[in-house]
PDB file of C-alpha atoms in Angstrom:
ATOM      1  CA  MET U   1      94.741  41.702  85.313  1.00  0.00           C
ATOM      2  CA  GLN U   2      98.172  40.363  86.310  1.00  0.00           C
ATOM      3  CA  ASP U   3      96.643  38.891  89.509  1.00  0.00           C
ATOM      4  CA  ILE U   4      93.853  37.257  87.502  1.00  0.00           C
ATOM      5  CA  ARG U   5      96.329  35.802  85.015  1.00  0.00           C
ATOM      6  CA  ALA U   6      98.556  34.345  87.762  1.00  0.00           C
ATOM      7  CA  ASN U   7      95.576  32.947  89.664  1.00  0.00           C
ATOM      8  CA  ASN U   8      94.138  31.310  86.554  1.00  0.00           C
ATOM      9  CA  VAL U   9      97.469  29.574  85.925  1.00  0.00           C
ATOM     10  CA  ASP U  10      97.944  28.548  89.565  1.00  0.00           C
ATOM     11  CA  ARG U  11      94.417  27.140  89.716  1.00  0.00           C
ATOM     12  CA  PHE U  12      95.693  23.932  88.114  1.00  0.00           C
ATOM     13  CA  LEU U  13      98.781  23.375  90.254  1.00  0.00           C
ATOM     14  CA  GLY U  14      99.068  19.978  91.890  1.00  0.00           C
ATOM     15  CA  TYR U  15      96.501  17.847  90.102  1.00  0.00           C
ATOM     16  CA  SER U  16      97.698  17.424  86.537  1.00  0.00           C
ATOM     17  CA  GLN U  17      97.805  13.609  86.792  1.00  0.00           C
ATOM     18  CA  PHE U  18      94.273  13.485  88.173  1.00  0.00           C
ATOM     19  CA  TYR U  19      93.076  15.807  85.403  1.00  0.00           C
ATOM     20  CA  ASP U  20      94.876  13.790  82.730  1.00  0.00           C
ATOM     21  CA  GLN U  21      93.517  10.430  83.870  1.00  0.00           C
ATOM     22  CA  ASN U  22      89.873  11.484  83.943  1.00  0.00           C
ATOM     23  CA  ARG U  23      89.197  14.199  81.347  1.00  0.00           C
ATOM     24  CA  PRO U  24      88.070  13.025  77.890  1.00  0.00           C
ATOM     25  CA  VAL U  25      90.366  13.085  74.882  1.00  0.00           C
ATOM     26  CA  PRO U  26      88.864  15.408  72.240  1.00  0.00           C
ATOM     27  CA  PRO U  27      87.161  13.409  69.485  1.00  0.00           C
ATOM     28  CA  ALA U  28      88.497  13.039  65.954  1.00  0.00           C
ATOM     29  CA  ASP U  29      85.669  15.349  64.850  1.00  0.00           C
ATOM     30  CA  VAL U  30      87.812  18.290  66.002  1.00  0.00           C
ATOM     31  CA  VAL U  31      90.500  17.470  63.455  1.00  0.00           C
ATOM     32  CA  ARG U  32      87.999  16.701  60.685  1.00  0.00           C
ATOM     33  CA  ILE U  33      86.011  19.910  61.168  1.00  0.00           C
ATOM     34  CA  LEU U  34      88.974  22.262  61.368  1.00  0.00           C
ATOM     35  CA  THR U  35      90.895  20.620  58.533  1.00  0.00           C
ATOM     36  CA  ARG U  36      87.854  20.910  56.271  1.00  0.00           C
ATOM     37  CA  TYR U  37      87.475  24.616  57.043  1.00  0.00           C
ATOM     38  CA  LEU U  38      91.188  25.108  56.372  1.00  0.00           C
ATOM     39  CA  THR U  39      90.660  23.226  53.059  1.00  0.00           C
ATOM     40  CA  ASP U  40      94.054  21.523  53.318  1.00  0.00           C
ATOM     41  CA  ALA U  41      96.195  19.598  55.784  1.00  0.00           C
ATOM     42  CA  PRO U  42      97.719  22.080  58.260  1.00  0.00           C
ATOM     43  CA  ASN U  43     101.432  22.722  58.400  1.00  0.00           C
ATOM     44  CA  ARG U  44     101.383  24.289  61.876  1.00  0.00           C
ATOM     45  CA  VAL U  45      98.819  23.816  64.646  1.00  0.00           C
ATOM     46  CA  VAL U  46      99.142  25.752  67.898  1.00  0.00           C
ATOM     47  CA  ASP U  47      97.144  24.476  70.870  1.00  0.00           C
ATOM     48  CA  VAL U  48      96.966  27.266  73.464  1.00  0.00           C
ATOM     49  CA  GLY U  49      96.284  26.319  77.080  1.00  0.00           C
ATOM     50  CA  CYS U  50      96.937  22.706  76.117  1.00  0.00           C
ATOM     51  CA  GLY U  51      97.042  21.391  79.690  1.00  0.00           C
ATOM     52  CA  THR U  52      98.372  17.844  79.763  1.00  0.00           C
ATOM     53  CA  GLY U  53      98.368  17.636  75.970  1.00  0.00           C
ATOM     54  CA  LEU U  54      95.102  15.735  75.506  1.00  0.00           C
ATOM     55  CA  SER U  55      94.097  18.200  72.787  1.00  0.00           C
ATOM     56  CA  SER U  56      97.562  18.364  71.189  1.00  0.00           C
ATOM     57  CA  PHE U  57      98.237  14.686  70.565  1.00  0.00           C
ATOM     58  CA  ILE U  58      95.117  14.344  68.381  1.00  0.00           C
ATOM     59  CA  TRP U  59      97.017  16.252  65.664  1.00  0.00           C
ATOM     60  CA  LEU U  60     100.046  13.917  65.589  1.00  0.00           C
ATOM     61  CA  ASP U  61      99.277  12.307  62.233  1.00  0.00           C
ATOM     62  CA  GLN U  62      97.580  15.384  60.807  1.00  0.00           C
ATOM     63  CA  ALA U  63     100.045  18.303  60.970  1.00  0.00           C
ATOM     64  CA  LYS U  64     103.731  18.804  60.259  1.00  0.00           C
ATOM     65  CA  ASP U  65     104.353  21.047  63.273  1.00  0.00           C
ATOM     66  CA  ILE U  66     102.296  20.984  66.485  1.00  0.00           C
ATOM     67  CA  ILE U  67     103.003  23.334  69.382  1.00  0.00           C
ATOM     68  CA  GLY U  68     101.264  22.860  72.719  1.00  0.00           C
ATOM     69  CA  VAL U  69     101.416  26.066  74.769  1.00  0.00           C
ATOM     70  CA  GLU U  70     100.826  25.761  78.527  1.00  0.00           C
ATOM     71  CA  PRO U  71     101.794  28.197  81.323  1.00  0.00           C
ATOM     72  CA  ASN U  72     101.238  25.767  84.209  1.00  0.00           C
ATOM     73  CA  ASP U  73     104.393  23.785  84.948  1.00  0.00           C
ATOM     74  CA  ASP U  74     102.603  20.732  86.388  1.00  0.00           C
ATOM     75  CA  MET U  75     100.318  20.401  83.385  1.00  0.00           C
ATOM     76  CA  ARG U  76     103.128  20.912  80.904  1.00  0.00           C
ATOM     77  CA  GLU U  77     105.384  18.355  82.623  1.00  0.00           C
ATOM     78  CA  THR U  78     102.642  15.738  82.323  1.00  0.00           C
ATOM     79  CA  ALA U  79     102.290  16.561  78.618  1.00  0.00           C
ATOM     80  CA  ILE U  80     106.041  16.214  78.122  1.00  0.00           C
ATOM     81  CA  SER U  81     105.983  12.887  79.971  1.00  0.00           C
ATOM     82  CA  HIS U  82     103.391  11.580  77.494  1.00  0.00           C
ATOM     83  CA  TRP U  83     105.478  12.942  74.615  1.00  0.00           C
ATOM     84  CA  GLN U  84     108.499  11.036  75.917  1.00  0.00           C
ATOM     85  CA  SER U  85     106.487   7.830  76.328  1.00  0.00           C
ATOM     86  CA  GLN U  86     105.409   8.114  72.677  1.00  0.00           C
ATOM     87  CA  GLN U  87     108.996   8.095  71.397  1.00  0.00           C
ATOM     88  CA  ARG U  88     109.312  11.898  71.332  1.00  0.00           C
ATOM     89  CA  PRO U  89     107.548  12.614  68.022  1.00  0.00           C
ATOM     90  CA  LYS U  90     109.515  15.291  66.196  1.00  0.00           C
ATOM     91  CA  ASN U  91     106.465  17.169  64.934  1.00  0.00           C
ATOM     92  CA  LEU U  92     105.172  17.904  68.457  1.00  0.00           C
ATOM     93  CA  ARG U  93     106.623  20.127  71.183  1.00  0.00           C
ATOM     94  CA  PHE U  94     105.371  21.704  74.376  1.00  0.00           C
ATOM     95  CA  VAL U  95     106.403  25.199  75.434  1.00  0.00           C
ATOM     96  CA  LYS U  96     105.681  27.501  78.344  1.00  0.00           C
ATOM     97  CA  GLY U  97     103.602  30.532  77.454  1.00  0.00           C
ATOM     98  CA  ILE U  98     100.338  32.426  77.742  1.00  0.00           C
ATOM     99  CA  SER U  99      97.786  33.307  75.126  1.00  0.00           C
ATOM    100  CA  ASP U 100      98.702  36.935  74.411  1.00  0.00           C
ATOM    101  CA  GLN U 101     102.486  36.511  74.490  1.00  0.00           C
ATOM    102  CA  LEU U 102     103.195  33.827  71.915  1.00  0.00           C
ATOM    103  CA  GLU U 103     106.626  34.215  70.356  1.00  0.00           C
ATOM    104  CA  LEU U 104     106.004  32.804  66.908  1.00  0.00           C
ATOM    105  CA  ASP U 105     106.676  34.063  63.400  1.00  0.00           C
ATOM    106  CA  SER U 106     104.016  36.160  61.728  1.00  0.00           C
ATOM    107  CA  ASN U 107     101.496  34.379  59.505  1.00  0.00           C
ATOM    108  CA  SER U 108     102.965  31.038  60.567  1.00  0.00           C
ATOM    109  CA  VAL U 109      99.922  29.335  62.117  1.00  0.00           C
ATOM    110  CA  ASP U 110      97.284  27.454  60.117  1.00  0.00           C
ATOM    111  CA  ILE U 111      95.068  26.345  63.003  1.00  0.00           C
ATOM    112  CA  LEU U 112      95.016  27.804  66.500  1.00  0.00           C
ATOM    113  CA  THR U 113      92.947  25.982  69.121  1.00  0.00           C
ATOM    114  CA  CYS U 114      91.908  26.523  72.725  1.00  0.00           C
ATOM    115  CA  SER U 115      90.490  23.331  74.213  1.00  0.00           C
ATOM    116  CA  GLN U 116      88.769  23.817  77.585  1.00  0.00           C
ATOM    117  CA  SER U 117      90.938  26.899  78.034  1.00  0.00           C
ATOM    118  CA  PHE U 118      89.600  30.026  76.282  1.00  0.00           C
ATOM    119  CA  HIS U 119      87.442  30.921  79.302  1.00  0.00           C
ATOM    120  CA  TRP U 120      90.647  31.316  81.366  1.00  0.00           C
ATOM    121  CA  MET U 121      92.032  33.890  78.912  1.00  0.00           C
ATOM    122  CA  ASP U 122      91.163  37.542  78.458  1.00  0.00           C
ATOM    123  CA  PRO U 123      89.403  37.101  75.095  1.00  0.00           C
ATOM    124  CA  GLN U 124      90.213  40.347  73.315  1.00  0.00           C
ATOM    125  CA  PRO U 125      94.005  40.406  73.913  1.00  0.00           C
ATOM    126  CA  THR U 126      94.104  36.707  73.031  1.00  0.00           C
ATOM    127  CA  LEU U 127      92.159  37.219  69.810  1.00  0.00           C
ATOM    128  CA  ARG U 128      93.991  40.395  68.923  1.00  0.00           C
ATOM    129  CA  HIS U 129      97.320  38.671  69.353  1.00  0.00           C
ATOM    130  CA  CYS U 130      96.080  36.097  66.883  1.00  0.00           C
ATOM    131  CA  GLY U 131      95.298  39.076  64.681  1.00  0.00           C
ATOM    132  CA  ASN U 132      97.204  42.339  64.919  1.00  0.00           C
ATOM    133  CA  LEU U 133      97.421  43.839  68.411  1.00  0.00           C
ATOM    134  CA  LEU U 134      99.000  42.796  71.681  1.00  0.00           C
ATOM    135  CA  VAL U 135      97.290  43.728  74.945  1.00  0.00           C
ATOM    136  CA  CYS U 136      99.850  46.494  75.562  1.00  0.00           C
ATOM    137  CA  CYS U 137      98.772  48.018  72.201  1.00  0.00           C
ATOM    138  CA  VAL U 138     102.178  47.409  70.627  1.00  0.00           C
ATOM    139  CA  MET U 139     101.686  46.527  66.973  1.00  0.00           C
ATOM    140  CA  VAL U 140     102.811  42.984  66.215  1.00  0.00           C
ATOM    141  CA  GLU U 141     102.680  40.755  63.204  1.00  0.00           C
ATOM    142  CA  SER U 142      99.696  38.412  63.109  1.00  0.00           C
ATOM    143  CA  LEU U 143     100.240  34.747  63.954  1.00  0.00           C
ATOM    144  CA  LEU U 144      97.266  33.275  62.144  1.00  0.00           C
ATOM    145  CA  ARG U 145      97.680  33.289  58.378  1.00  0.00           C
ATOM    146  CA  ASP U 146      94.960  34.510  56.053  1.00  0.00           C
ATOM    147  CA  GLY U 147      92.477  31.664  55.774  1.00  0.00           C
ATOM    148  CA  GLY U 148      93.722  30.238  59.067  1.00  0.00           C
ATOM    149  CA  VAL U 149      91.236  28.878  61.578  1.00  0.00           C
ATOM    150  CA  PHE U 150      90.831  29.795  65.257  1.00  0.00           C
ATOM    151  CA  ALA U 151      88.705  27.439  67.369  1.00  0.00           C
ATOM    152  CA  ALA U 152      87.739  27.486  71.035  1.00  0.00           C
ATOM    153  CA  TYR U 153      85.980  24.290  72.060  1.00  0.00           C
ATOM    154  CA  ASP U 154      84.699  22.972  75.367  1.00  0.00           C
ATOM    155  CA  CYS U 155      82.844  20.077  76.914  1.00  0.00           C
ATOM    156  CA  ASP U 156      79.417  20.666  78.378  1.00  0.00           C
ATOM    157  CA  TRP U 157      79.573  19.646  82.038  1.00  0.00           C
ATOM    158  CA  PRO U 158      78.363  17.333  83.377  1.00  0.00           C
ATOM    159  CA  PRO U 159      78.515  14.496  80.840  1.00  0.00           C
ATOM    160  CA  THR U 160      75.051  13.194  79.978  1.00  0.00           C
ATOM    161  CA  PHE U 161      73.870  10.407  82.282  1.00  0.00           C
ATOM    162  CA  THR U 162      70.795  10.696  84.542  1.00  0.00           C
ATOM    163  CA  LYS U 163      68.773  13.636  85.809  1.00  0.00           C
ATOM    164  CA  GLU U 164      69.543  12.926  89.467  1.00  0.00           C
ATOM    165  CA  VAL U 165      73.297  12.470  89.058  1.00  0.00           C
ATOM    166  CA  GLU U 166      73.622  15.533  86.828  1.00  0.00           C
ATOM    167  CA  GLU U 167      71.690  17.686  89.295  1.00  0.00           C
ATOM    168  CA  HIS U 168      73.928  16.460  92.115  1.00  0.00           C
ATOM    169  CA  TYR U 169      76.992  17.284  89.980  1.00  0.00           C
ATOM    170  CA  HIS U 170      75.771  20.856  89.441  1.00  0.00           C
ATOM    171  CA  THR U 171      74.988  21.258  93.137  1.00  0.00           C
ATOM    172  CA  LEU U 172      78.449  20.086  94.182  1.00  0.00           C
ATOM    173  CA  ILE U 173      80.280  22.391  91.768  1.00  0.00           C
ATOM    174  CA  ALA U 174      78.117  25.380  92.694  1.00  0.00           C
ATOM    175  CA  LEU U 175      78.738  24.717  96.381  1.00  0.00           C
ATOM    176  CA  ALA U 176      82.506  24.468  95.822  1.00  0.00           C
ATOM    177  CA  GLU U 177      82.645  27.715  93.869  1.00  0.00           C
ATOM    178  CA  ALA U 178      80.592  29.454  96.550  1.00  0.00           C
ATOM    179  CA  ARG U 179      82.950  28.183  99.257  1.00  0.00           C
ATOM    180  CA  ALA U 180      85.961  29.481  97.324  1.00  0.00           C
ATOM    181  CA  ARG U 181      84.422  32.924  97.198  1.00  0.00           C
ATOM    182  CA  VAL U 182      83.657  33.256 100.881  1.00  0.00           C
ATOM    183  CA  ILE U 183      85.550  36.354 101.942  1.00  0.00           C
ATOM    184  CA  GLU U 184      87.228  34.701 104.927  1.00  0.00           C
ATOM    185  CA  LEU U 185      88.442  31.866 102.717  1.00  0.00           C
ATOM    186  CA  ALA U 186      89.693  33.714  99.654  1.00  0.00           C
ATOM    187  CA  PRO U 187      90.341  37.442  99.278  1.00  0.00           C
ATOM    188  CA  ALA U 188      89.322  38.689  95.846  1.00  0.00           C
ATOM    189  CA  GLU U 189      92.933  39.015  94.703  1.00  0.00           C
ATOM    190  CA  GLN U 190      93.461  35.273  95.274  1.00  0.00           C
ATOM    191  CA  LEU U 191      90.553  34.136  93.129  1.00  0.00           C
ATOM    192  CA  ALA U 192      90.791  32.914  89.565  1.00  0.00           C
ATOM    193  CA  PHE U 193      88.453  34.414  86.987  1.00  0.00           C
ATOM    194  CA  LYS U 194      86.488  32.716  84.223  1.00  0.00           C
ATOM    195  CA  TRP U 195      85.161  34.533  81.189  1.00  0.00           C
ATOM    196  CA  ASP U 196      81.701  33.369  80.109  1.00  0.00           C
ATOM    197  CA  LYS U 197      81.890  30.449  77.669  1.00  0.00           C
ATOM    198  CA  ASN U 198      78.507  31.419  76.262  1.00  0.00           C
ATOM    199  CA  LYS U 199      80.064  34.637  74.984  1.00  0.00           C
ATOM    200  CA  HIS U 200      82.935  32.997  73.082  1.00  0.00           C
ATOM    201  CA  LEU U 201      81.244  33.415  69.699  1.00  0.00           C
ATOM    202  CA  GLN U 202      80.310  36.994  70.538  1.00  0.00           C
ATOM    203  CA  GLN U 203      83.932  37.723  71.476  1.00  0.00           C
ATOM    204  CA  ILE U 204      85.162  36.177  68.240  1.00  0.00           C
ATOM    205  CA  ARG U 205      82.776  38.336  66.215  1.00  0.00           C
ATOM    206  CA  GLU U 206      83.417  41.517  68.180  1.00  0.00           C
ATOM    207  CA  SER U 207      87.158  41.176  67.573  1.00  0.00           C
ATOM    208  CA  GLN U 208      86.431  41.912  63.866  1.00  0.00           C
ATOM    209  CA  LEU U 209      89.382  39.732  62.919  1.00  0.00           C
ATOM    210  CA  PHE U 210      87.476  36.984  61.133  1.00  0.00           C
ATOM    211  CA  SER U 211      85.656  36.804  57.813  1.00  0.00           C
ATOM    212  CA  PHE U 212      83.528  33.863  58.939  1.00  0.00           C
ATOM    213  CA  SER U 213      82.463  32.539  62.344  1.00  0.00           C
ATOM    214  CA  LYS U 214      80.020  30.011  63.737  1.00  0.00           C
ATOM    215  CA  GLU U 215      79.241  27.609  66.574  1.00  0.00           C
ATOM    216  CA  ILE U 216      79.253  23.852  66.038  1.00  0.00           C
ATOM    217  CA  VAL U 217      77.905  21.228  68.440  1.00  0.00           C
ATOM    218  CA  PHE U 218      79.040  17.603  68.329  1.00  0.00           C
ATOM    219  CA  HIS U 219      79.057  14.598  70.641  1.00  0.00           C
ATOM    220  CA  GLN U 220      80.950  11.428  71.492  1.00  0.00           C
ATOM    221  CA  TRP U 221      79.883   8.334  73.416  1.00  0.00           C
ATOM    222  CA  GLU U 222      82.438   6.812  75.774  1.00  0.00           C
ATOM    223  CA  ARG U 223      82.392   3.820  78.081  1.00  0.00           C
ATOM    224  CA  CYS U 224      82.817   5.127  81.604  1.00  0.00           C
ATOM    225  CA  GLU U 225      83.129   3.648  85.090  1.00  0.00           C
ATOM    226  CA  ALA U 226      81.626   5.244  88.180  1.00  0.00           C
ATOM    227  CA  ASN U 227      84.988   6.338  89.582  1.00  0.00           C
ATOM    228  CA  ARG U 228      85.875   8.208  86.423  1.00  0.00           C
ATOM    229  CA  TYR U 229      82.494   9.940  86.191  1.00  0.00           C
ATOM    230  CA  ALA U 230      82.809  11.131  89.792  1.00  0.00           C
ATOM    231  CA  ASN U 231      86.418  12.149  89.223  1.00  0.00           C
ATOM    232  CA  ILE U 232      85.447  14.327  86.266  1.00  0.00           C
ATOM    233  CA  ALA U 233      83.479  16.431  88.730  1.00  0.00           C
ATOM    234  CA  LEU U 234      86.424  16.439  91.137  1.00  0.00           C
ATOM    235  CA  SER U 235      88.720  17.603  88.323  1.00  0.00           C
ATOM    236  CA  GLN U 236      86.743  20.827  87.876  1.00  0.00           C
ATOM    237  CA  GLY U 237      88.868  23.866  88.626  1.00  0.00           C
ATOM    238  CA  GLY U 238      86.362  25.434  91.016  1.00  0.00           C
ATOM    239  CA  LEU U 239      86.239  22.391  93.258  1.00  0.00           C
ATOM    240  CA  GLN U 240      90.007  21.914  93.255  1.00  0.00           C
ATOM    241  CA  THR U 241      90.513  25.583  94.089  1.00  0.00           C
ATOM    242  CA  ALA U 242      88.124  25.392  97.042  1.00  0.00           C
ATOM    243  CA  LEU U 243      89.923  22.348  98.432  1.00  0.00           C
ATOM    244  CA  LYS U 244      93.334  23.978  98.052  1.00  0.00           C
ATOM    245  CA  LEU U 245      92.038  27.054  99.847  1.00  0.00           C
ATOM    246  CA  GLY U 246      90.982  24.939 102.813  1.00  0.00           C
ATOM    247  CA  ALA U 247      87.293  24.146 102.285  1.00  0.00           C
ATOM    248  CA  ASP U 248      87.547  20.877 104.210  1.00  0.00           C
ATOM    249  CA  ASP U 249      83.791  20.823 104.799  1.00  0.00           C
ATOM    250  CA  LEU U 250      83.424  19.861 101.131  1.00  0.00           C
ATOM    251  CA  HIS U 251      84.790  16.366 101.752  1.00  0.00           C
ATOM    252  CA  LYS U 252      81.447  15.209 103.150  1.00  0.00           C
ATOM    253  CA  GLU U 253      79.638  16.587 100.082  1.00  0.00           C
ATOM    254  CA  ILE U 254      82.179  14.966  97.761  1.00  0.00           C
ATOM    255  CA  GLN U 255      81.726  11.587  99.435  1.00  0.00           C
ATOM    256  CA  ALA U 256      77.956  11.870  99.107  1.00  0.00           C
ATOM    257  CA  PHE U 257      78.326  12.581  95.386  1.00  0.00           C
ATOM    258  CA  GLN U 258      80.728   9.669  94.899  1.00  0.00           C
ATOM    259  CA  ASP U 259      78.335   7.324  96.699  1.00  0.00           C
ATOM    260  CA  HIS U 260      75.448   8.565  94.544  1.00  0.00           C
ATOM    261  CA  VAL U 261      77.401   7.922  91.338  1.00  0.00           C
ATOM    262  CA  GLN U 262      78.443   4.444  92.489  1.00  0.00           C
ATOM    263  CA  GLU U 263      74.826   3.588  93.235  1.00  0.00           C
ATOM    264  CA  ALA U 264      73.616   4.938  89.885  1.00  0.00           C
ATOM    265  CA  PHE U 265      76.236   2.993  87.929  1.00  0.00           C
ATOM    266  CA  ALA U 266      75.265  -0.201  89.801  1.00  0.00           C
ATOM    267  CA  SER U 267      78.784  -1.668  89.510  1.00  0.00           C
ATOM    268  CA  GLN U 268      78.595  -1.534  85.721  1.00  0.00           C
ATOM    269  CA  THR U 269      80.421   0.370  83.019  1.00  0.00           C
ATOM    270  CA  GLN U 270      77.993   2.788  81.383  1.00  0.00           C
ATOM    271  CA  ASP U 271      77.769   4.554  78.020  1.00  0.00           C
ATOM    272  CA  ILE U 272      78.220   8.271  78.714  1.00  0.00           C
ATOM    273  CA  LEU U 273      77.647  11.050  76.179  1.00  0.00           C
ATOM    274  CA  PHE U 274      80.203  13.860  76.091  1.00  0.00           C
ATOM    275  CA  SER U 275      78.929  16.965  74.307  1.00  0.00           C
ATOM    276  CA  TYR U 276      81.206  19.617  72.807  1.00  0.00           C
ATOM    277  CA  ARG U 277      80.666  23.201  71.668  1.00  0.00           C
ATOM    278  CA  MET U 278      83.138  24.690  69.230  1.00  0.00           C
ATOM    279  CA  ARG U 279      83.232  28.382  68.370  1.00  0.00           C
ATOM    280  CA  LEU U 280      85.422  29.077  65.367  1.00  0.00           C
ATOM    281  CA  GLY U 281      86.533  31.903  63.161  1.00  0.00           C
ATOM    282  CA  ILE U 282      88.288  31.934  59.793  1.00  0.00           C
ATOM    283  CA  LYS U 283      90.672  34.830  59.280  1.00  0.00           C
TER     284      LYS U 283
END
């Protein structure tokens, strides 16, 4: 488990700027949905696995205390750079940490979110830390207050565009992940591990920590240029991992995908639909 945890963190080394420039900012619906379920404006929001802070800054005018938790130094430094460029808002801070070792006061969190990150965490220790137990089975005080809301939300990849481009996107990512798993390229102990996103709601329910749970689907249209659409595929962890491990043969496949996207966009900015799935639980 320690190897998996380290590999999942290291997976994002070296491309935080690329990630930050191309990934979508979570829509305002996230704040509206979670605030309604909380029934009041949150005092403290903790965004675990916050990356470059895209999912933390959306709470700036909505919560008194926002904590972005990110174990990867590159990602966290980019988040801090954005924080500095926004006049260092006092109600937002970024700290180094991982999901099952959060050093916060008991019952101090109103909303705890994992945006594009819960699949990199071992679900039960993460959930149990939000409830009562740490992975090492040492009893700890719960972080999430009674009535507090936990939410794991993700984009569906690829963003909605055309059948041909989306199929090419899937093919490229599948090829990259296969390359990364070739035994000669990456011994098992060097690989990152993803938990199944489709089981997030099941994990939330099986934790038995929540009185209410559900899945919510919502969408957001964004104007998008060809370069950004292609770069969203290139920002996927599996592809970046394969390249870092030395899968140079992927460059030809990447170029073919980029050319396909450029042709499909026909030198125009296009309306692209980003779809989100949120799995939430109320304690």
